[in-house]
Every structure is written in structure tokens, then in C-alpha cells.
Short mmCIF file of C-alpha atoms and ligand atoms in Angstrom, two decimals:
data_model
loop_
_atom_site.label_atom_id
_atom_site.label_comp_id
_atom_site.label_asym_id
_atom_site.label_seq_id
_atom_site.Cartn_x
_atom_site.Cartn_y
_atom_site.Cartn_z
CA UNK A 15 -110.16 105.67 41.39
CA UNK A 16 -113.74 104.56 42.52
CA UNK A 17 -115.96 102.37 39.99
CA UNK A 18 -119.33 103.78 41.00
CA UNK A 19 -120.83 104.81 37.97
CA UNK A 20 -117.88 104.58 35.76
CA UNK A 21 -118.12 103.43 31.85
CA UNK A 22 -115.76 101.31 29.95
CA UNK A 23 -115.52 100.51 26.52
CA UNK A 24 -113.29 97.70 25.75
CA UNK A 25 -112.27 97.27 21.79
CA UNK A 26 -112.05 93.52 20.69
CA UNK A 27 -113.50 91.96 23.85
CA UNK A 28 -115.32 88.62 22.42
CA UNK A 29 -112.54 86.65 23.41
CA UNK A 30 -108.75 86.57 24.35
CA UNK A 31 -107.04 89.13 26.40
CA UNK A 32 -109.97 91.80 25.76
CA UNK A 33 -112.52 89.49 26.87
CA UNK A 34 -110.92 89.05 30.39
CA UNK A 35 -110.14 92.69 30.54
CA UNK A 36 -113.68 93.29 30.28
CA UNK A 37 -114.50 90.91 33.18
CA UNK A 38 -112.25 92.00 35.96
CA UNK A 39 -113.29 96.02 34.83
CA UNK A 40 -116.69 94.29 35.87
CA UNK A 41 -115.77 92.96 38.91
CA UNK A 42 -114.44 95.88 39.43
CA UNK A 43 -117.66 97.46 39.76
CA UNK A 44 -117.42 98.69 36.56
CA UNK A 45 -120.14 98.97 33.77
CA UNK A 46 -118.39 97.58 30.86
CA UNK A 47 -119.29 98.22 26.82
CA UNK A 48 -118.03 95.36 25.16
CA UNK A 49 -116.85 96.39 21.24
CA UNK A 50 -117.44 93.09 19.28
CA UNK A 51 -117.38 93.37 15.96
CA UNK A 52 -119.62 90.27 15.20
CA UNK A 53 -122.85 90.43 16.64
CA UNK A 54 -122.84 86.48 17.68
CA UNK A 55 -119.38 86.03 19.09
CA UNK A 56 -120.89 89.51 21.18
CA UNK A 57 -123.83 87.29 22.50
CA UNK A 58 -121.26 84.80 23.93
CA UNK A 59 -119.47 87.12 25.44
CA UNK A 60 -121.98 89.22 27.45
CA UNK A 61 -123.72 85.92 28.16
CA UNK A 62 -120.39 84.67 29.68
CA UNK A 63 -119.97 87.77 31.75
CA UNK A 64 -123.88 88.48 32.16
CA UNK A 65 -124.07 84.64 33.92
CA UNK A 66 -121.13 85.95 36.58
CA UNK A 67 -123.70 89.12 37.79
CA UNK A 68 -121.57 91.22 35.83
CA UNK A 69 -122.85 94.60 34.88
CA UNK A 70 -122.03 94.54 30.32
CA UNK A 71 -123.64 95.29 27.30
CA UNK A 72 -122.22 94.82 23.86
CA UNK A 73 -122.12 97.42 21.08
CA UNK A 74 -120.95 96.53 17.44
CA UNK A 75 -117.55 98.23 16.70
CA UNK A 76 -114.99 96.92 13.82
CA UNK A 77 -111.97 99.32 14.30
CA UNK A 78 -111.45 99.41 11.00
CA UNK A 79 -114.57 100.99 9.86
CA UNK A 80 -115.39 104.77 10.54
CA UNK A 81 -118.88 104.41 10.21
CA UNK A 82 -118.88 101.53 13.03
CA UNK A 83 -116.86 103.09 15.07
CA UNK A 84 -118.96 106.25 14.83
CA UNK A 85 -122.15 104.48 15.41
CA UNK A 86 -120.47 102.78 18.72
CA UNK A 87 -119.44 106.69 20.26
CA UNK A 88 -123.58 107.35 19.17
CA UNK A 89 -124.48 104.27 21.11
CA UNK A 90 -122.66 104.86 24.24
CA UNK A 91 -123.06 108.93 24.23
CA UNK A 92 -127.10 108.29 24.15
CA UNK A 93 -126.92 105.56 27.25
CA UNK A 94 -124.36 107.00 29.17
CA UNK A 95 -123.69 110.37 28.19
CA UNK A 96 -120.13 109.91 28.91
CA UNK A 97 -117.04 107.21 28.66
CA UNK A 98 -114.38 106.87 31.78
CA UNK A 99 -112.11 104.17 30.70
CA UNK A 100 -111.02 103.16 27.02
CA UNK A 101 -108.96 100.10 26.32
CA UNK A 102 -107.49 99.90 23.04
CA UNK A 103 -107.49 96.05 23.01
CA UNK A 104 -108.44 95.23 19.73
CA UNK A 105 -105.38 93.93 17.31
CA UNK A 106 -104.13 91.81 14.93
CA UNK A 107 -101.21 89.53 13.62
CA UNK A 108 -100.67 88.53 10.35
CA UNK A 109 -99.28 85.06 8.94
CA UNK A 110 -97.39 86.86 5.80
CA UNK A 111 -95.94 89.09 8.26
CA UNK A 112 -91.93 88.65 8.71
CA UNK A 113 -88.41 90.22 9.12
CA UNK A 114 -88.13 93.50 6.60
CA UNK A 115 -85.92 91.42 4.06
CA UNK A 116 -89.18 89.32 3.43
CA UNK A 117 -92.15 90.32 5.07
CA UNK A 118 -95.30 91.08 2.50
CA UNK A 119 -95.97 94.81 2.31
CA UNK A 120 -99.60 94.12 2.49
CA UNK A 121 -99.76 91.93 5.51
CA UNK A 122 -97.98 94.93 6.93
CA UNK A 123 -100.12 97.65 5.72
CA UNK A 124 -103.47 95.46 7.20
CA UNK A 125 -101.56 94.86 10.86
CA UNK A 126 -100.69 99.10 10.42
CA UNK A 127 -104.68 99.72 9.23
CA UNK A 128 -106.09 97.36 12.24
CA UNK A 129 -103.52 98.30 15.39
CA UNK A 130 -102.62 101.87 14.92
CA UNK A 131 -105.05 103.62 11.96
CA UNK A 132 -107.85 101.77 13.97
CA UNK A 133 -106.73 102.53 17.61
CA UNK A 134 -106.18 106.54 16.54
CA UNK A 135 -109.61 106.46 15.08
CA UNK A 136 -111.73 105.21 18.15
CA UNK A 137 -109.46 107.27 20.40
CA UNK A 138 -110.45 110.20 18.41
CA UNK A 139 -113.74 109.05 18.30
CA UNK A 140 -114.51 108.61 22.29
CA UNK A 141 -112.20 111.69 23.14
CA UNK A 142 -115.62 114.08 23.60
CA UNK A 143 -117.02 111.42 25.71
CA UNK A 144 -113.67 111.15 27.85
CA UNK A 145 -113.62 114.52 28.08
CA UNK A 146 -117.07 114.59 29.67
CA UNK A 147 -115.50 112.03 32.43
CA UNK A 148 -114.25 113.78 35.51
CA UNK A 149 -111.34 111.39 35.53
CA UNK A 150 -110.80 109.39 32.35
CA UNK A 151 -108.31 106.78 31.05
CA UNK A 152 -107.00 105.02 27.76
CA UNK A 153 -105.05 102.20 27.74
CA UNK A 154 -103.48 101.28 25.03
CA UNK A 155 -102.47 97.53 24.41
CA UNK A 156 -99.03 97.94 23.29
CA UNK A 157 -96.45 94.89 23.19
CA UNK A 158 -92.76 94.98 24.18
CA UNK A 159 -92.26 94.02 20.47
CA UNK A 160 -92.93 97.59 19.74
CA UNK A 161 -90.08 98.96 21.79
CA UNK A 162 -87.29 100.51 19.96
CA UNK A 163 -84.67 99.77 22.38
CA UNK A 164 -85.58 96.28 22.80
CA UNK A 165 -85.88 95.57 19.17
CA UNK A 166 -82.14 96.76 18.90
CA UNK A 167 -80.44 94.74 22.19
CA UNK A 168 -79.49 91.39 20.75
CA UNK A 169 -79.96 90.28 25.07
CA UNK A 170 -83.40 91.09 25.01
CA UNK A 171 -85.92 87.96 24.87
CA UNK A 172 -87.76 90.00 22.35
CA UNK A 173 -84.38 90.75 19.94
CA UNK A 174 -85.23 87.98 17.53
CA UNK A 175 -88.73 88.62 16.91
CA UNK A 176 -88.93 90.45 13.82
CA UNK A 177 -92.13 90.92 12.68
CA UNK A 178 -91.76 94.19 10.80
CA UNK A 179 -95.30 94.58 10.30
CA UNK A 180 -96.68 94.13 14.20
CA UNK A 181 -93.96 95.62 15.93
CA UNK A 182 -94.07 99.01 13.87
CA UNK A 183 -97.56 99.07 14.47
CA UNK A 184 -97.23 98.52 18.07
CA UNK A 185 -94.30 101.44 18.06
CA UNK A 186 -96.68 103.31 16.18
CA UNK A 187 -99.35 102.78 19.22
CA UNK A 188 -96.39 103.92 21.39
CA UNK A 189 -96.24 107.29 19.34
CA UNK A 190 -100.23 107.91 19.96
CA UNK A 191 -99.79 106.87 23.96
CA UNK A 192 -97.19 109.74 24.05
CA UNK A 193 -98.73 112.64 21.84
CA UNK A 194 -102.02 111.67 23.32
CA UNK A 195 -101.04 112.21 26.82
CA UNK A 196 -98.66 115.52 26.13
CA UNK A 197 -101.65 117.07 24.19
CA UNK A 198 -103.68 115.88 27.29
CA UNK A 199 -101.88 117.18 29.94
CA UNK A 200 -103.86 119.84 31.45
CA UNK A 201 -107.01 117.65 31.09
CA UNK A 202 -108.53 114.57 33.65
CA UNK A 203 -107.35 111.81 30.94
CA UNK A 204 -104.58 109.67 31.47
CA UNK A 205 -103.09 107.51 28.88
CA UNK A 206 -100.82 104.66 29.25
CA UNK A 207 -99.42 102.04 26.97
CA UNK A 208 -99.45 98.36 28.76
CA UNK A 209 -97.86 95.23 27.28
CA UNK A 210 -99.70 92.62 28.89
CA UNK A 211 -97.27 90.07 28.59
CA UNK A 212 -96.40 86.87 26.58
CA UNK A 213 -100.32 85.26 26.65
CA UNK A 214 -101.89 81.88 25.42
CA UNK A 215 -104.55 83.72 23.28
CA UNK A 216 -105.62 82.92 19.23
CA UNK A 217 -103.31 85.81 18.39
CA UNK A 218 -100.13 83.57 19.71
CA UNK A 219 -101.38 80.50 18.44
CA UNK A 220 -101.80 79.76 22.01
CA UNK A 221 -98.02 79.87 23.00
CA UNK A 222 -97.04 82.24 25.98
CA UNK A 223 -96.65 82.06 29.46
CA UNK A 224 -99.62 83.94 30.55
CA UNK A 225 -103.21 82.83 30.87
CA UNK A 226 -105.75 85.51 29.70
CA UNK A 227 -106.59 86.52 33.18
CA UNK A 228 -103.21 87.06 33.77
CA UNK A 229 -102.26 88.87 30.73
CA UNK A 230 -105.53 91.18 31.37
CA UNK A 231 -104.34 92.23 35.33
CA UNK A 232 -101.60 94.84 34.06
CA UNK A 233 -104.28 96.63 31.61
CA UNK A 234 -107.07 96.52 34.43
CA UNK A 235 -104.48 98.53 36.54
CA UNK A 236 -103.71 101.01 34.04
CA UNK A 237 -107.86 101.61 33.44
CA UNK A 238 -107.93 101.89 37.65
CA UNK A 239 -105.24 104.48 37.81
CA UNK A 240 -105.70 106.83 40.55
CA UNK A 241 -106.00 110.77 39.63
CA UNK A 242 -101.98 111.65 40.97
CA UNK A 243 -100.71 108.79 38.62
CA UNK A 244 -98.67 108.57 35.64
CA UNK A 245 -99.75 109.51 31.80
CA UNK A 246 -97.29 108.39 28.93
CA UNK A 247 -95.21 105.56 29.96
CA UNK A 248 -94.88 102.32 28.85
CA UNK A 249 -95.01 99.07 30.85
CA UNK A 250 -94.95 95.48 31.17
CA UNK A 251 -95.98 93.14 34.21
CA UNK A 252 -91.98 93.41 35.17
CA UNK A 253 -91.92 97.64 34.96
CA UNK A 254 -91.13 100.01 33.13
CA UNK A 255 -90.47 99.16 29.29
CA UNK A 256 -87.79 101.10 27.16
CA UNK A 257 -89.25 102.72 24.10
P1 LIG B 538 -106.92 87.69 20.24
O1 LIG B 538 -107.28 86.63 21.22
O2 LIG B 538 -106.62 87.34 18.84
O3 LIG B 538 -108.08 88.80 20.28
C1 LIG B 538 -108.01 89.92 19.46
C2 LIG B 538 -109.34 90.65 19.54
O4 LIG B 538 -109.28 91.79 18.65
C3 LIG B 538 -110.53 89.81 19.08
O5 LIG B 538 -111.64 90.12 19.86
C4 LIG B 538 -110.75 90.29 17.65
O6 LIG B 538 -112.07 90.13 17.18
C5 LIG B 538 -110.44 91.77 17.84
N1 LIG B 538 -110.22 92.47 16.58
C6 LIG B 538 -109.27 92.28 15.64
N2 LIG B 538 -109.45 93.12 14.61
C7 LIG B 538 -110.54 93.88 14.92
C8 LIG B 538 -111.24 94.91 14.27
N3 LIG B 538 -110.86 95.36 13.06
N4 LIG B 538 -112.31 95.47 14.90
C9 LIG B 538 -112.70 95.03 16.09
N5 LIG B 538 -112.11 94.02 16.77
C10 LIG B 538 -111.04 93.46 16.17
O7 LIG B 538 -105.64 88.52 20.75
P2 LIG B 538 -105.06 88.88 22.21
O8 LIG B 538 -103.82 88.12 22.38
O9 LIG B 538 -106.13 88.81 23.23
O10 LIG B 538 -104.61 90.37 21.94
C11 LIG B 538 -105.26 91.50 22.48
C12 LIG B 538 -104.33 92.69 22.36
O11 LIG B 538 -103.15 92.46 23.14
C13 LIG B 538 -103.84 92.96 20.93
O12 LIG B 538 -103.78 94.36 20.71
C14 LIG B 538 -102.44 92.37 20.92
O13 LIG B 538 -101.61 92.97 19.95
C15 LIG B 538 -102.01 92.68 22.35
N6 LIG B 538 -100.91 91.84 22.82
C16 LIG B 538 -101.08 90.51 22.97
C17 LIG B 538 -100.02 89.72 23.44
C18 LIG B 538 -100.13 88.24 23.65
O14 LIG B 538 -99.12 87.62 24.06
N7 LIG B 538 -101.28 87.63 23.40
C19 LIG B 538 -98.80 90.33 23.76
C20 LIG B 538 -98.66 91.70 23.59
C21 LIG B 538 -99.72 92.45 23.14
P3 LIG B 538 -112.50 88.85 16.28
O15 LIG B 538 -112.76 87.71 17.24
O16 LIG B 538 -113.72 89.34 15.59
O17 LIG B 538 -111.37 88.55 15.35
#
């Protein structure tokens, strides 16, 4: 897919996984909307890009809040009239998440509010806009935590991981990246779920194996797709994942 011209809005991109998505979409050749929902760590951010040459702006979005997020599709249908790429980065953990014996309801209902209730609602938010793109894409940062399968199979690295709160949400994500794309067929948007990986960002308490930069590669493919690829799968930097 060429860059020239093309639009990105990237959800949580002050820091972390998002914020490196956004820069390699730049380097891309991409002109990249940064959604920050506080107005200083924005600053940072498109300073930090801005001082690489990179083509960014920021625009105020908290994915939990309809009136942001309608004020951000505004913002970027008045400057740019359309939107090619949209990266559902934005997302959350929660410390009184936990297995389903224990985990706090709560926690679980804020993680479900932030990484799927929040992800449908920009979606639906920037679909006009994506629909004015002659060859759109959504990516949606998903997590291998939210596959079924792998959830069940005690081999799987990810078996003993049971945060019931952040893996139904990123299932739930799953759902969207499926439905989306079926009720999408016929149109120019793809939509993909990517787990980026296991990544040293605040949301792992910097454990992982990935650097940001790494972690951001798979997603930057998946927002580059060409116009023959694929729409509704789910994959992590080793392949295909199972739902
Ligand atoms: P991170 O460093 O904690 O960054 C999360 C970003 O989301 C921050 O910019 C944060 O903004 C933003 N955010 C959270 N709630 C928001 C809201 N309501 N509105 C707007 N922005 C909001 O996390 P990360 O590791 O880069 O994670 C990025 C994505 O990758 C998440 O969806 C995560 O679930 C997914 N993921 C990460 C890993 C991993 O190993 N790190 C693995 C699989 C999937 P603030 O700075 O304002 O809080």
C-alpha cells in the first residue's frame, strides 16, 4: 500500500507500544494523528517524533469518553477529510485483576469499559472517515491472552495467565476484528487483530522480551497491508494465532 497522503490515527500513542507504532507509520511516510488523552504527555510525544522530521499532530482522545472520542473524528474529518489507517492501541491492565475464583468484578468491568467498549466506540466513530479512504485499515491490538484455544492448552506459554478480566476483553476485541471485517467485506477496509508480542512497556511492569520498537513492527505491517491481503485473522510475530 503506498503512504503518500495516507492518515493514521493511533489510540494511546504517548508512550509504550502506541508511541512507537506511531513513529515507524511516520517513517513510513505516513501522516500520523496521535490520540493522547492528556494534553502534556501529547506534547512529549509529538515533540519526540516532530524532532525525528516526522510528519504528527496530536488530537485529545480518552477512549472511554464519547464526547472525546467524537470531538477527535470532528478534528481529523475537518483537516483531513478522511482516515486510512486506525490502530486500536489504546488499553489497559488492572492490578485487582486475577483468575475467575478471585478476580474483582470491577477491575474487570474497567479493563472490559477501556479495551473493548472503548475500541468498538472509536471504531464506530472513524468508520465514515474509513469509508471515505480508498483503501483503509484497523488494527486492532489484541494479545494472545485473548485466544480461546490458548487459554485452554495447559502447553501453551500463555496457559497460566489467568487474568479473567484482560483476556476476555482482549477475546472480546477478537469478536469486533471478526464481525467488523465480515460486515466489511465488500468494502476497501481491512481489519486485523495483531498481538504484538510479550513487550517491556508500563502495562507489563516492564517484563517481556520485546522492546517497544519491536513489539510495534507486527502492528505497522498489519496498518501497511496491501489491497489483495487478509481481513479477520489473528496473529502474533510467530503466525497465525488460534482463537
Ligand atoms: P502502555 O505502555 O501501558 O500504554 C498504553 C497506552 O494506552 C497509553 O498511551 C495510555 O495512555 C493509553 N490508554 C489507556 N487507557 C486509555 C484511555 N481510556 N483513553 C486513551 N488512551 C488510553 O501499554 P502497551 O504495552 O504499550 O500496550 C499497548 C497495547 O498493546 C494495549 O492494547 C495492550 O493490551 C496491547 N498488548 C501489549 C502487550 C505487551 O506485552 N506490552 C502484549 C499484548 C498486547 P496514558 O499514558 O494516558 O495512560
Amino acid at each position: 500500500m503506498s503512504s503518500t497522503n495516507r492518515i493514521a490515527l493511533v489510540t494511546g500513542a504517548n508512550k509504550g507500544i502506541g508511541l512507537e507504532i506511531a513513529r515507524q507509520l511516520a517513517q513510513a511516510g505516513v501522516h500520523v494523528v496521535l490520540g493522547v488523552r492528556n494534553a502534556q504527555r501529547a506534547g512529549v510525544a509529538v515533540d519526540d517524533l516532530s524532532s525525528q522530521g516526522l510528519s504528527v499532530e496530536a488530537v485529545p482522545l480518552n477512549i472511554d469518553d464519547k464526547a472525546s472520542i467524537a470531538a477527535a473524528a470532528d478534528s481529523i474529518l475537518t483537516k483531513h477529510g478522511k482516515l486510512d489507517i486506525l490502530v486500536n492501541n489504546a488499553g489497559i491492565v488492572d492490578a485487582a485483576d486475577g483468575p475467575p475464583s478471585t478476580a474483582s468484578p470491577d477491575a474487570a468491568k474497567r479493563i472490559l469499559e477501556t479495551n473493548f467498549i472503548g475500541t468498538l466506540a472509536v471504531t464506530q466513530a472513524m468508520l465514515p472517515l474509513l469509508h471515505k479512504s480508498s483503501a483503509a485499515r484497523i488494527v486492532n491490538l489484541s494479545s494472545s491472552l485473548g485466544s480461546l484455544t490458548l487459554n485452554g492448552d495447559p502447553a501453551s506459554p500463555y496457559y497460566s495467565a489467568r487474568l479473567i478480566g484482560y483476556n476476555a476483553s482482549k477475546a472480546a476485541v477478537n469478536m469486533l476484528t471478526v464481525q467488523m471485517a465480515e460486515e466489511l467485506k465488500e468494502t476497501a477496509i481491512l481489519v486485523n487483530s495483531v498481538s504484538p508480542g510479550y513487550v517491556r512497556t508500563d502495562l507489563t511492569g516492564h517484563t517481556g522480551f520485546m522492546t517497544p520498537e519491536e513489539g510495534a513492527k507486527l502492528p505497522v505491517k498489519y496498518a501497511l497491508l496491501d489491497d489483495d491481503a487478509v481481513s479477520g485473522t489473528f496473529v502474533e510475530p510467530g503466525g497465525v494465532t488460534p482463537w
